[in-house]
GROMACS .gro file of C-alpha atoms in nm:
model
  355
    1UNK     CA    1  -5.041  12.280   4.651
    2UNK     CA    2  -4.816  12.182   4.941
    3UNK     CA    3  -4.892  12.108   5.304
    4UNK     CA    4  -4.732  12.230   5.627
    5UNK     CA    5  -4.796  12.059   5.962
    6UNK     CA    6  -4.673  12.231   6.278
    7UNK     CA    7  -4.542  11.989   6.542
    8UNK     CA    8  -4.276  12.199   6.717
    9UNK     CA    9  -4.481  12.273   7.030
   10UNK     CA   10  -4.363  12.137   7.363
   11UNK     CA   11  -4.707  12.015   7.480
   12UNK     CA   12  -4.684  12.171   7.826
   13UNK     CA   13  -5.059  12.136   7.890
   14UNK     CA   14  -5.032  11.760   7.842
   15UNK     CA   15  -4.747  11.697   8.083
   16UNK     CA   16  -4.644  11.449   8.216
   17UNK     CA   17  -4.752  11.256   7.903
   18UNK     CA   18  -4.541  11.479   7.679
   19UNK     CA   19  -4.223  11.423   7.877
   20UNK     CA   20  -4.188  11.096   7.687
   21UNK     CA   21  -4.400  11.139   7.373
   22UNK     CA   22  -4.473  11.427   7.136
   23UNK     CA   23  -4.833  11.542   7.177
   24UNK     CA   24  -4.904  11.485   6.807
   25UNK     CA   25  -4.809  11.119   6.852
   26UNK     CA   26  -5.043  11.055   7.145
   27UNK     CA   27  -5.297  10.794   7.035
   28UNK     CA   28  -5.666  10.874   7.006
   29UNK     CA   29  -5.877  10.566   6.930
   30UNK     CA   30  -5.543  10.383   6.899
   31UNK     CA   31  -5.407  10.604   6.621
   32UNK     CA   32  -5.165  10.895   6.667
   33UNK     CA   33  -5.321  11.237   6.628
   34UNK     CA   34  -5.088  11.320   6.339
   35UNK     CA   35  -5.219  11.027   6.136
   36UNK     CA   36  -5.563  11.188   6.129
   37UNK     CA   37  -5.404  11.513   6.012
   38UNK     CA   38  -5.209  11.345   5.735
   39UNK     CA   39  -5.527  11.174   5.615
   40UNK     CA   40  -5.698  11.513   5.629
   41UNK     CA   41  -5.430  11.654   5.397
   42UNK     CA   42  -5.451  11.354   5.163
   43UNK     CA   43  -5.827  11.392   5.138
   44UNK     CA   44  -5.768  11.754   5.040
   45UNK     CA   45  -5.545  11.636   4.754
   46UNK     CA   46  -5.209  11.715   4.914
   47UNK     CA   47  -4.924  11.465   4.880
   48UNK     CA   48  -4.614  11.680   4.940
   49UNK     CA   49  -4.568  11.836   5.283
   50UNK     CA   50  -4.324  11.943   5.549
   51UNK     CA   51  -4.351  11.881   5.922
   52UNK     CA   52  -4.212  12.157   6.143
   53UNK     CA   53  -4.045  12.004   6.449
   54UNK     CA   54  -3.822  12.121   6.734
   55UNK     CA   55  -3.462  12.010   6.803
   56UNK     CA   56  -3.575  11.769   7.076
   57UNK     CA   57  -3.843  11.581   6.884
   58UNK     CA   58  -3.726  11.592   6.522
   59UNK     CA   59  -3.570  11.243   6.536
   60UNK     CA   60  -3.893  11.101   6.685
   61UNK     CA   61  -4.101  11.224   6.391
   62UNK     CA   62  -3.840  11.115   6.136
   63UNK     CA   63  -3.833  10.766   6.287
   64UNK     CA   64  -4.212  10.751   6.299
   65UNK     CA   65  -4.311  10.904   5.964
   66UNK     CA   66  -3.985  10.853   5.770
   67UNK     CA   67  -4.007  11.002   5.420
   68UNK     CA   68  -4.384  10.949   5.399
   69UNK     CA   69  -4.368  10.684   5.127
   70UNK     CA   70  -4.553  10.432   5.344
   71UNK     CA   71  -4.841  10.680   5.352
   72UNK     CA   72  -4.815  10.754   4.979
   73UNK     CA   73  -4.686  11.102   5.062
   74UNK     CA   74  -4.355  11.290   5.041
   75UNK     CA   75  -4.255  11.433   5.381
   76UNK     CA   76  -3.974  11.681   5.451
   77UNK     CA   77  -3.877  11.818   5.792
   78UNK     CA   78  -3.811  12.174   5.907
   79UNK     CA   79  -3.658  12.251   6.247
   80UNK     CA   80  -3.785  12.548   6.448
   81UNK     CA   81  -3.506  12.607   6.700
   82UNK     CA   82  -3.709  12.819   6.943
   83UNK     CA   83  -4.086  12.831   7.012
   84UNK     CA   84  -4.139  13.171   6.851
   85UNK     CA   85  -4.491  13.125   6.719
   86UNK     CA   86  -4.684  12.996   6.419
   87UNK     CA   87  -4.569  13.274   6.186
   88UNK     CA   88  -4.207  13.203   6.270
   89UNK     CA   89  -4.260  12.833   6.194
   90UNK     CA   90  -4.409  12.922   5.856
   91UNK     CA   91  -4.116  13.149   5.777
   92UNK     CA   92  -3.869  12.874   5.869
   93UNK     CA   93  -4.034  12.657   5.601
   94UNK     CA   94  -4.007  12.914   5.320
   95UNK     CA   95  -3.729  12.723   5.137
   96UNK     CA   96  -3.953  12.416   5.121
   97UNK     CA   97  -4.266  12.609   5.027
   98UNK     CA   98  -4.096  12.841   4.773
   99UNK     CA   99  -4.363  13.013   4.560
  100UNK     CA  100  -4.622  12.738   4.594
  101UNK     CA  101  -4.954  12.793   4.766
  102UNK     CA  102  -4.986  12.580   5.078
  103UNK     CA  103  -5.229  12.451   5.338
  104UNK     CA  104  -5.118  12.497   5.698
  105UNK     CA  105  -5.253  12.284   5.984
  106UNK     CA  106  -5.164  12.273   6.351
  107UNK     CA  107  -5.046  11.923   6.432
  108UNK     CA  108  -5.247  11.885   6.752
  109UNK     CA  109  -5.579  11.982   6.595
  110UNK     CA  110  -5.830  11.725   6.476
  111UNK     CA  111  -6.087  11.809   6.212
  112UNK     CA  112  -6.336  11.581   6.044
  113UNK     CA  113  -6.466  11.780   5.751
  114UNK     CA  114  -6.420  11.768   5.375
  115UNK     CA  115  -6.245  12.093   5.286
  116UNK     CA  116  -6.184  11.999   4.921
  117UNK     CA  117  -6.435  12.265   4.803
  118UNK     CA  118  -6.249  12.527   5.007
  119UNK     CA  119  -5.913  12.417   4.865
  120UNK     CA  120  -6.046  12.435   4.510
  121UNK     CA  121  -6.198  12.776   4.573
  122UNK     CA  122  -5.867  12.903   4.707
  123UNK     CA  123  -5.672  12.762   4.411
  124UNK     CA  124  -5.908  12.927   4.164
  125UNK     CA  125  -5.916  13.262   4.341
  126UNK     CA  126  -5.675  13.552   4.363
  127UNK     CA  127  -5.695  13.584   4.738
  128UNK     CA  128  -5.372  13.579   4.935
  129UNK     CA  129  -5.511  13.378   5.225
  130UNK     CA  130  -5.809  13.172   5.330
  131UNK     CA  131  -5.877  13.104   5.697
  132UNK     CA  132  -6.109  12.835   5.831
  133UNK     CA  133  -6.337  12.943   6.115
  134UNK     CA  134  -6.589  12.785   6.349
  135UNK     CA  135  -6.833  12.938   6.600
  136UNK     CA  136  -6.736  12.866   6.963
  137UNK     CA  137  -6.895  12.940   7.298
  138UNK     CA  138  -6.588  13.111   7.448
  139UNK     CA  139  -6.364  13.260   7.177
  140UNK     CA  140  -6.123  13.425   7.421
  141UNK     CA  141  -5.881  13.132   7.395
  142UNK     CA  142  -5.855  13.156   7.015
  143UNK     CA  143  -5.768  13.387   6.732
  144UNK     CA  144  -6.097  13.557   6.643
  145UNK     CA  145  -6.213  13.691   6.307
  146UNK     CA  146  -6.463  13.955   6.197
  147UNK     CA  147  -6.604  13.876   5.853
  148UNK     CA  148  -6.818  14.047   5.592
  149UNK     CA  149  -6.946  13.855   5.288
  150UNK     CA  150  -6.683  13.582   5.326
  151UNK     CA  151  -6.404  13.838   5.355
  152UNK     CA  152  -6.209  13.877   5.678
  153UNK     CA  153  -6.200  14.239   5.790
  154UNK     CA  154  -6.009  14.195   6.115
  155UNK     CA  155  -5.840  13.928   6.326
  156UNK     CA  156  -5.748  13.943   6.695
  157UNK     CA  157  -5.536  13.692   6.891
  158UNK     CA  158  -5.702  13.569   7.215
  159UNK     CA  159  -5.900  13.888   7.285
  160UNK     CA  160  -6.035  13.967   7.631
  161UNK     CA  161  -6.345  14.110   7.462
  162UNK     CA  162  -6.400  13.904   7.143
  163UNK     CA  163  -6.542  14.100   6.848
  164UNK     CA  164  -6.721  13.784   6.727
  165UNK     CA  165  -6.768  13.418   6.816
  166UNK     CA  166  -6.581  13.295   6.506
  167UNK     CA  167  -6.261  13.122   6.614
  168UNK     CA  168  -5.972  13.033   6.386
  169UNK     CA  169  -5.955  12.654   6.392
  170UNK     CA  170  -5.587  12.620   6.305
  171UNK     CA  171  -5.626  12.558   5.931
  172UNK     CA  172  -5.506  12.818   5.682
  173UNK     CA  173  -5.428  12.848   5.311
  174UNK     CA  174  -5.164  13.096   5.200
  175UNK     CA  175  -4.973  13.217   4.899
  176UNK     CA  176  -4.612  13.327   4.917
  177UNK     CA  177  -4.698  13.687   5.008
  178UNK     CA  178  -4.741  13.564   5.364
  179UNK     CA  179  -4.360  13.573   5.392
  180UNK     CA  180  -4.365  13.947   5.324
  181UNK     CA  181  -4.626  13.983   5.596
  182UNK     CA  182  -4.417  13.788   5.848
  183UNK     CA  183  -4.112  14.002   5.770
  184UNK     CA  184  -4.314  14.311   5.863
  185UNK     CA  185  -4.458  14.211   6.199
  186UNK     CA  186  -4.306  14.227   6.544
  187UNK     CA  187  -4.318  13.975   6.830
  188UNK     CA  188  -4.627  13.991   7.051
  189UNK     CA  189  -4.624  14.042   7.427
  190UNK     CA  190  -4.558  13.671   7.471
  191UNK     CA  191  -4.252  13.696   7.247
  192UNK     CA  192  -4.399  13.514   6.947
  193UNK     CA  193  -4.463  13.604   6.585
  194UNK     CA  194  -4.840  13.565   6.566
  195UNK     CA  195  -4.996  13.437   6.245
  196UNK     CA  196  -5.296  13.658   6.321
  197UNK     CA  197  -5.068  13.964   6.300
  198UNK     CA  198  -4.940  13.846   5.963
  199UNK     CA  199  -5.298  13.800   5.840
  200UNK     CA  200  -5.386  14.146   5.974
  201UNK     CA  201  -5.091  14.287   5.775
  202UNK     CA  202  -5.233  14.138   5.454
  203UNK     CA  203  -5.572  14.291   5.531
  204UNK     CA  204  -5.426  14.633   5.606
  205UNK     CA  205  -5.231  14.628   5.279
  206UNK     CA  206  -5.554  14.567   5.090
  207UNK     CA  207  -5.499  14.203   5.000
  208UNK     CA  208  -5.799  13.975   4.987
  209UNK     CA  209  -5.829  13.735   5.283
  210UNK     CA  210  -6.127  13.503   5.265
  211UNK     CA  211  -6.305  13.304   5.535
  212UNK     CA  212  -6.467  12.964   5.521
  213UNK     CA  213  -6.673  12.812   5.803
  214UNK     CA  214  -6.605  12.456   5.915
  215UNK     CA  215  -6.922  12.248   5.922
  216UNK     CA  216  -6.776  11.926   6.059
  217UNK     CA  217  -6.638  11.840   6.401
  218UNK     CA  218  -6.301  11.979   6.511
  219UNK     CA  219  -6.099  11.981   6.830
  220UNK     CA  220  -5.776  12.120   6.968
  221UNK     CA  221  -5.627  11.821   7.155
  222UNK     CA  222  -5.403  12.030   7.379
  223UNK     CA  223  -5.539  11.905   7.714
  224UNK     CA  224  -5.625  11.560   7.856
  225UNK     CA  225  -5.997  11.634   7.855
  226UNK     CA  226  -5.969  11.729   7.487
  227UNK     CA  227  -5.803  11.395   7.408
  228UNK     CA  228  -6.090  11.214   7.577
  229UNK     CA  229  -6.351  11.415   7.390
  230UNK     CA  230  -6.177  11.342   7.060
  231UNK     CA  231  -6.158  10.975   7.156
  232UNK     CA  232  -6.534  10.969   7.222
  233UNK     CA  233  -6.609  11.139   6.892
  234UNK     CA  234  -6.399  10.897   6.688
  235UNK     CA  235  -6.535  10.590   6.866
  236UNK     CA  236  -6.889  10.722   6.821
  237UNK     CA  237  -6.828  10.716   6.445
  238UNK     CA  238  -6.678  10.367   6.454
  239UNK     CA  239  -6.849  10.116   6.230
  240UNK     CA  240  -6.923   9.758   6.329
  241UNK     CA  241  -6.651   9.601   6.541
  242UNK     CA  242  -6.382   9.366   6.416
  243UNK     CA  243  -6.287   9.089   6.658
  244UNK     CA  244  -5.957   8.924   6.566
  245UNK     CA  245  -5.853   8.812   6.914
  246UNK     CA  246  -5.998   8.539   7.132
  247UNK     CA  247  -6.309   8.591   7.345
  248UNK     CA  248  -6.394   8.307   7.580
  249UNK     CA  249  -6.745   8.174   7.634
  250UNK     CA  250  -6.775   8.340   7.977
  251UNK     CA  251  -6.730   8.689   7.833
  252UNK     CA  252  -6.989   8.924   7.686
  253UNK     CA  253  -6.930   9.160   7.395
  254UNK     CA  254  -7.197   9.428   7.369
  255UNK     CA  255  -7.218   9.689   7.096
  256UNK     CA  256  -6.939   9.798   6.860
  257UNK     CA  257  -6.614   9.646   6.981
  258UNK     CA  258  -6.285   9.594   6.796
  259UNK     CA  259  -6.026   9.354   6.936
  260UNK     CA  260  -5.680   9.318   6.783
  261UNK     CA  261  -5.482   9.008   6.697
  262UNK     CA  262  -5.350   8.783   6.976
  263UNK     CA  263  -5.558   8.963   7.239
  264UNK     CA  264  -5.755   8.764   7.494
  265UNK     CA  265  -6.079   8.849   7.671
  266UNK     CA  266  -6.144   8.621   7.965
  267UNK     CA  267  -6.449   8.627   8.194
  268UNK     CA  268  -6.506   8.993   8.113
  269UNK     CA  269  -6.768   9.234   7.981
  270UNK     CA  270  -6.679   9.471   7.697
  271UNK     CA  271  -6.944   9.730   7.624
  272UNK     CA  272  -6.880   9.940   7.313
  273UNK     CA  273  -6.787  10.153   7.150
  274UNK     CA  274  -6.447  10.017   7.252
  275UNK     CA  275  -6.124   9.949   7.067
  276UNK     CA  276  -5.863   9.707   7.203
  277UNK     CA  277  -5.523   9.669   7.040
  278UNK     CA  278  -5.311   9.362   6.975
  279UNK     CA  279  -5.149   9.131   7.233
  280UNK     CA  280  -5.373   9.252   7.518
  281UNK     CA  281  -5.515   9.055   7.809
  282UNK     CA  282  -5.847   9.156   7.963
  283UNK     CA  283  -5.930   8.922   8.249
  284UNK     CA  284  -6.227   8.932   8.489
  285UNK     CA  285  -6.278   9.298   8.406
  286UNK     CA  286  -6.530   9.545   8.273
  287UNK     CA  287  -6.443   9.777   7.986
  288UNK     CA  288  -6.711  10.041   7.937
  289UNK     CA  289  -6.802  10.268   7.647
  290UNK     CA  290  -6.558  10.515   7.490
  291UNK     CA  291  -6.245  10.332   7.596
  292UNK     CA  292  -5.937  10.287   7.378
  293UNK     CA  293  -5.681  10.028   7.484
  294UNK     CA  294  -5.344  10.022   7.308
  295UNK     CA  295  -5.122   9.724   7.227
  296UNK     CA  296  -4.973   9.497   7.494
  297UNK     CA  297  -5.202   9.620   7.773
  298UNK     CA  298  -5.295   9.406   8.073
  299UNK     CA  299  -5.626   9.463   8.254
  300UNK     CA  300  -5.718   9.233   8.540
  301UNK     CA  301  -6.003   9.242   8.794
  302UNK     CA  302  -6.070   9.608   8.724
  303UNK     CA  303  -6.329   9.835   8.565
  304UNK     CA  304  -6.262  10.120   8.325
  305UNK     CA  305  -6.462  10.340   8.090
  306UNK     CA  306  -6.434  10.664   7.892
  307UNK     CA  307  -6.055  10.641   7.905
  308UNK     CA  308  -5.738  10.598   7.701
  309UNK     CA  309  -5.485  10.330   7.797
  310UNK     CA  310  -5.163  10.361   7.600
  311UNK     CA  311  -4.946  10.068   7.503
  312UNK     CA  312  -4.791   9.838   7.767
  313UNK     CA  313  -4.991   9.991   8.053
  314UNK     CA  314  -5.120   9.764   8.332
  315UNK     CA  315  -5.424   9.790   8.560
  316UNK     CA  316  -5.474   9.521   8.823
  317UNK     CA  317  -5.724   9.459   9.105
  318UNK     CA  318  -5.843   9.819   9.133
  319UNK     CA  319  -6.167   9.826   9.333
  320UNK     CA  320  -6.303  10.159   9.210
  321UNK     CA  321  -6.406  10.207   8.848
  322UNK     CA  322  -6.153  10.412   8.651
  323UNK     CA  323  -6.326  10.685   8.451
  324UNK     CA  324  -6.221  10.977   8.226
  325UNK     CA  325  -5.853  10.887   8.258
  326UNK     CA  326  -5.544  10.881   8.037
  327UNK     CA  327  -5.273  10.627   8.121
  328UNK     CA  328  -4.937  10.680   7.958
  329UNK     CA  329  -4.717  10.415   7.803
  330UNK     CA  330  -4.594  10.145   8.042
  331UNK     CA  331  -4.779  10.302   8.336
  332UNK     CA  332  -4.919  10.078   8.611
  333UNK     CA  333  -5.209  10.096   8.855
  334UNK     CA  334  -5.261   9.811   9.097
  335UNK     CA  335  -5.412   9.741   9.435
  336UNK     CA  336  -5.254   9.473   9.649
  337UNK     CA  337  -5.551   9.415   9.885
  338UNK     CA  338  -5.329   9.355  10.188
  339UNK     CA  339  -5.418   9.496  10.529
  340UNK     CA  340  -5.372   9.765  10.642
  341UNK     CA  341  -5.521   9.926  10.333
  342UNK     CA  342  -5.295  10.214  10.240
  343UNK     CA  343  -5.209  10.400   9.923
  344UNK     CA  344  -4.855  10.365   9.790
  345UNK     CA  345  -4.765  10.580   9.491
  346UNK     CA  346  -4.471  10.688   9.279
  347UNK     CA  347  -4.578  11.005   9.097
  348UNK     CA  348  -4.383  11.194   8.834
  349UNK     CA  349  -4.375  11.571   8.790
  350UNK     CA  350  -4.711  11.732   8.706
  351UNK     CA  351  -4.904  11.404   8.747
  352UNK     CA  352  -5.265  11.411   8.861
  353UNK     CA  353  -5.439  11.149   9.078
  354UNK     CA  354  -5.803  11.194   9.174
  355UNK     CA  355  -5.949  10.944   9.423
   0.00000   0.00000   0.00000
């Protein structure tokens, strides 16, 4: 069984972060989102996969993941020239997939669940597709399924009046007949080939489409608040901390805290769960729970919690505590403390500052 990871999206809901980094490479708990997805596939027994990318980011993924050998996987790349939907991306990968069954996952989704039983059930069945579902409070933002005895009877993409609360979580298993389905659907009102329409085609033609419910935690990391929630979830599951850097005698480490090599904590309080990367300096500062700090970050005379600081960012002498924030790579926040007290900012397109 092969794997297919979709990473061709432009990440518009995460701008300005995604102007300089693909959304699947944004770190959560100091690891890129796609790493969690690749581990998810490995745990499901998949070692051969393709990553669907767009013309602008394909070199970034190739440089980052290479051929997959470092991860004990074999990775190919498929370019989706235009953002024409999930079904179009699947169809673009048909030469890689050939006649093999495959597991499809959206590259910006995170799921922490063992789906090996579902994979085995799909392999041993004659169904043409298996779709993973989860109950949600507001299903209007998702593809929604109606099921009967583990069989999907109908699917609807982002309905105004949902027929059920069972959302498609972005994980699918297909056989090659899905290509026939894609060839027989038309673009939706938003100009995309919807995978839900392809699944509906299979159902209408009488093919068996099964449903499985996800029991573990999952999250679409398409917005900043989703990244922070995923960060909290992962840090919550963090085991005992691992301190490799230097912590001076004036500092206090409370709870589960990991500190990378060559990092220094000076006259500071770190209250876990917290993860701090390598070559960081935390000086006369407070780092509160659910904070992830990337490599080469400088934090001085400031307070921060429930946030993500990407690599090479700097925070200095900020009087107010920073909370529920995402700082991009090489970003800087500082307060000079000189009278008159004014705010001086340089803000990129689509940035958000809340004071």
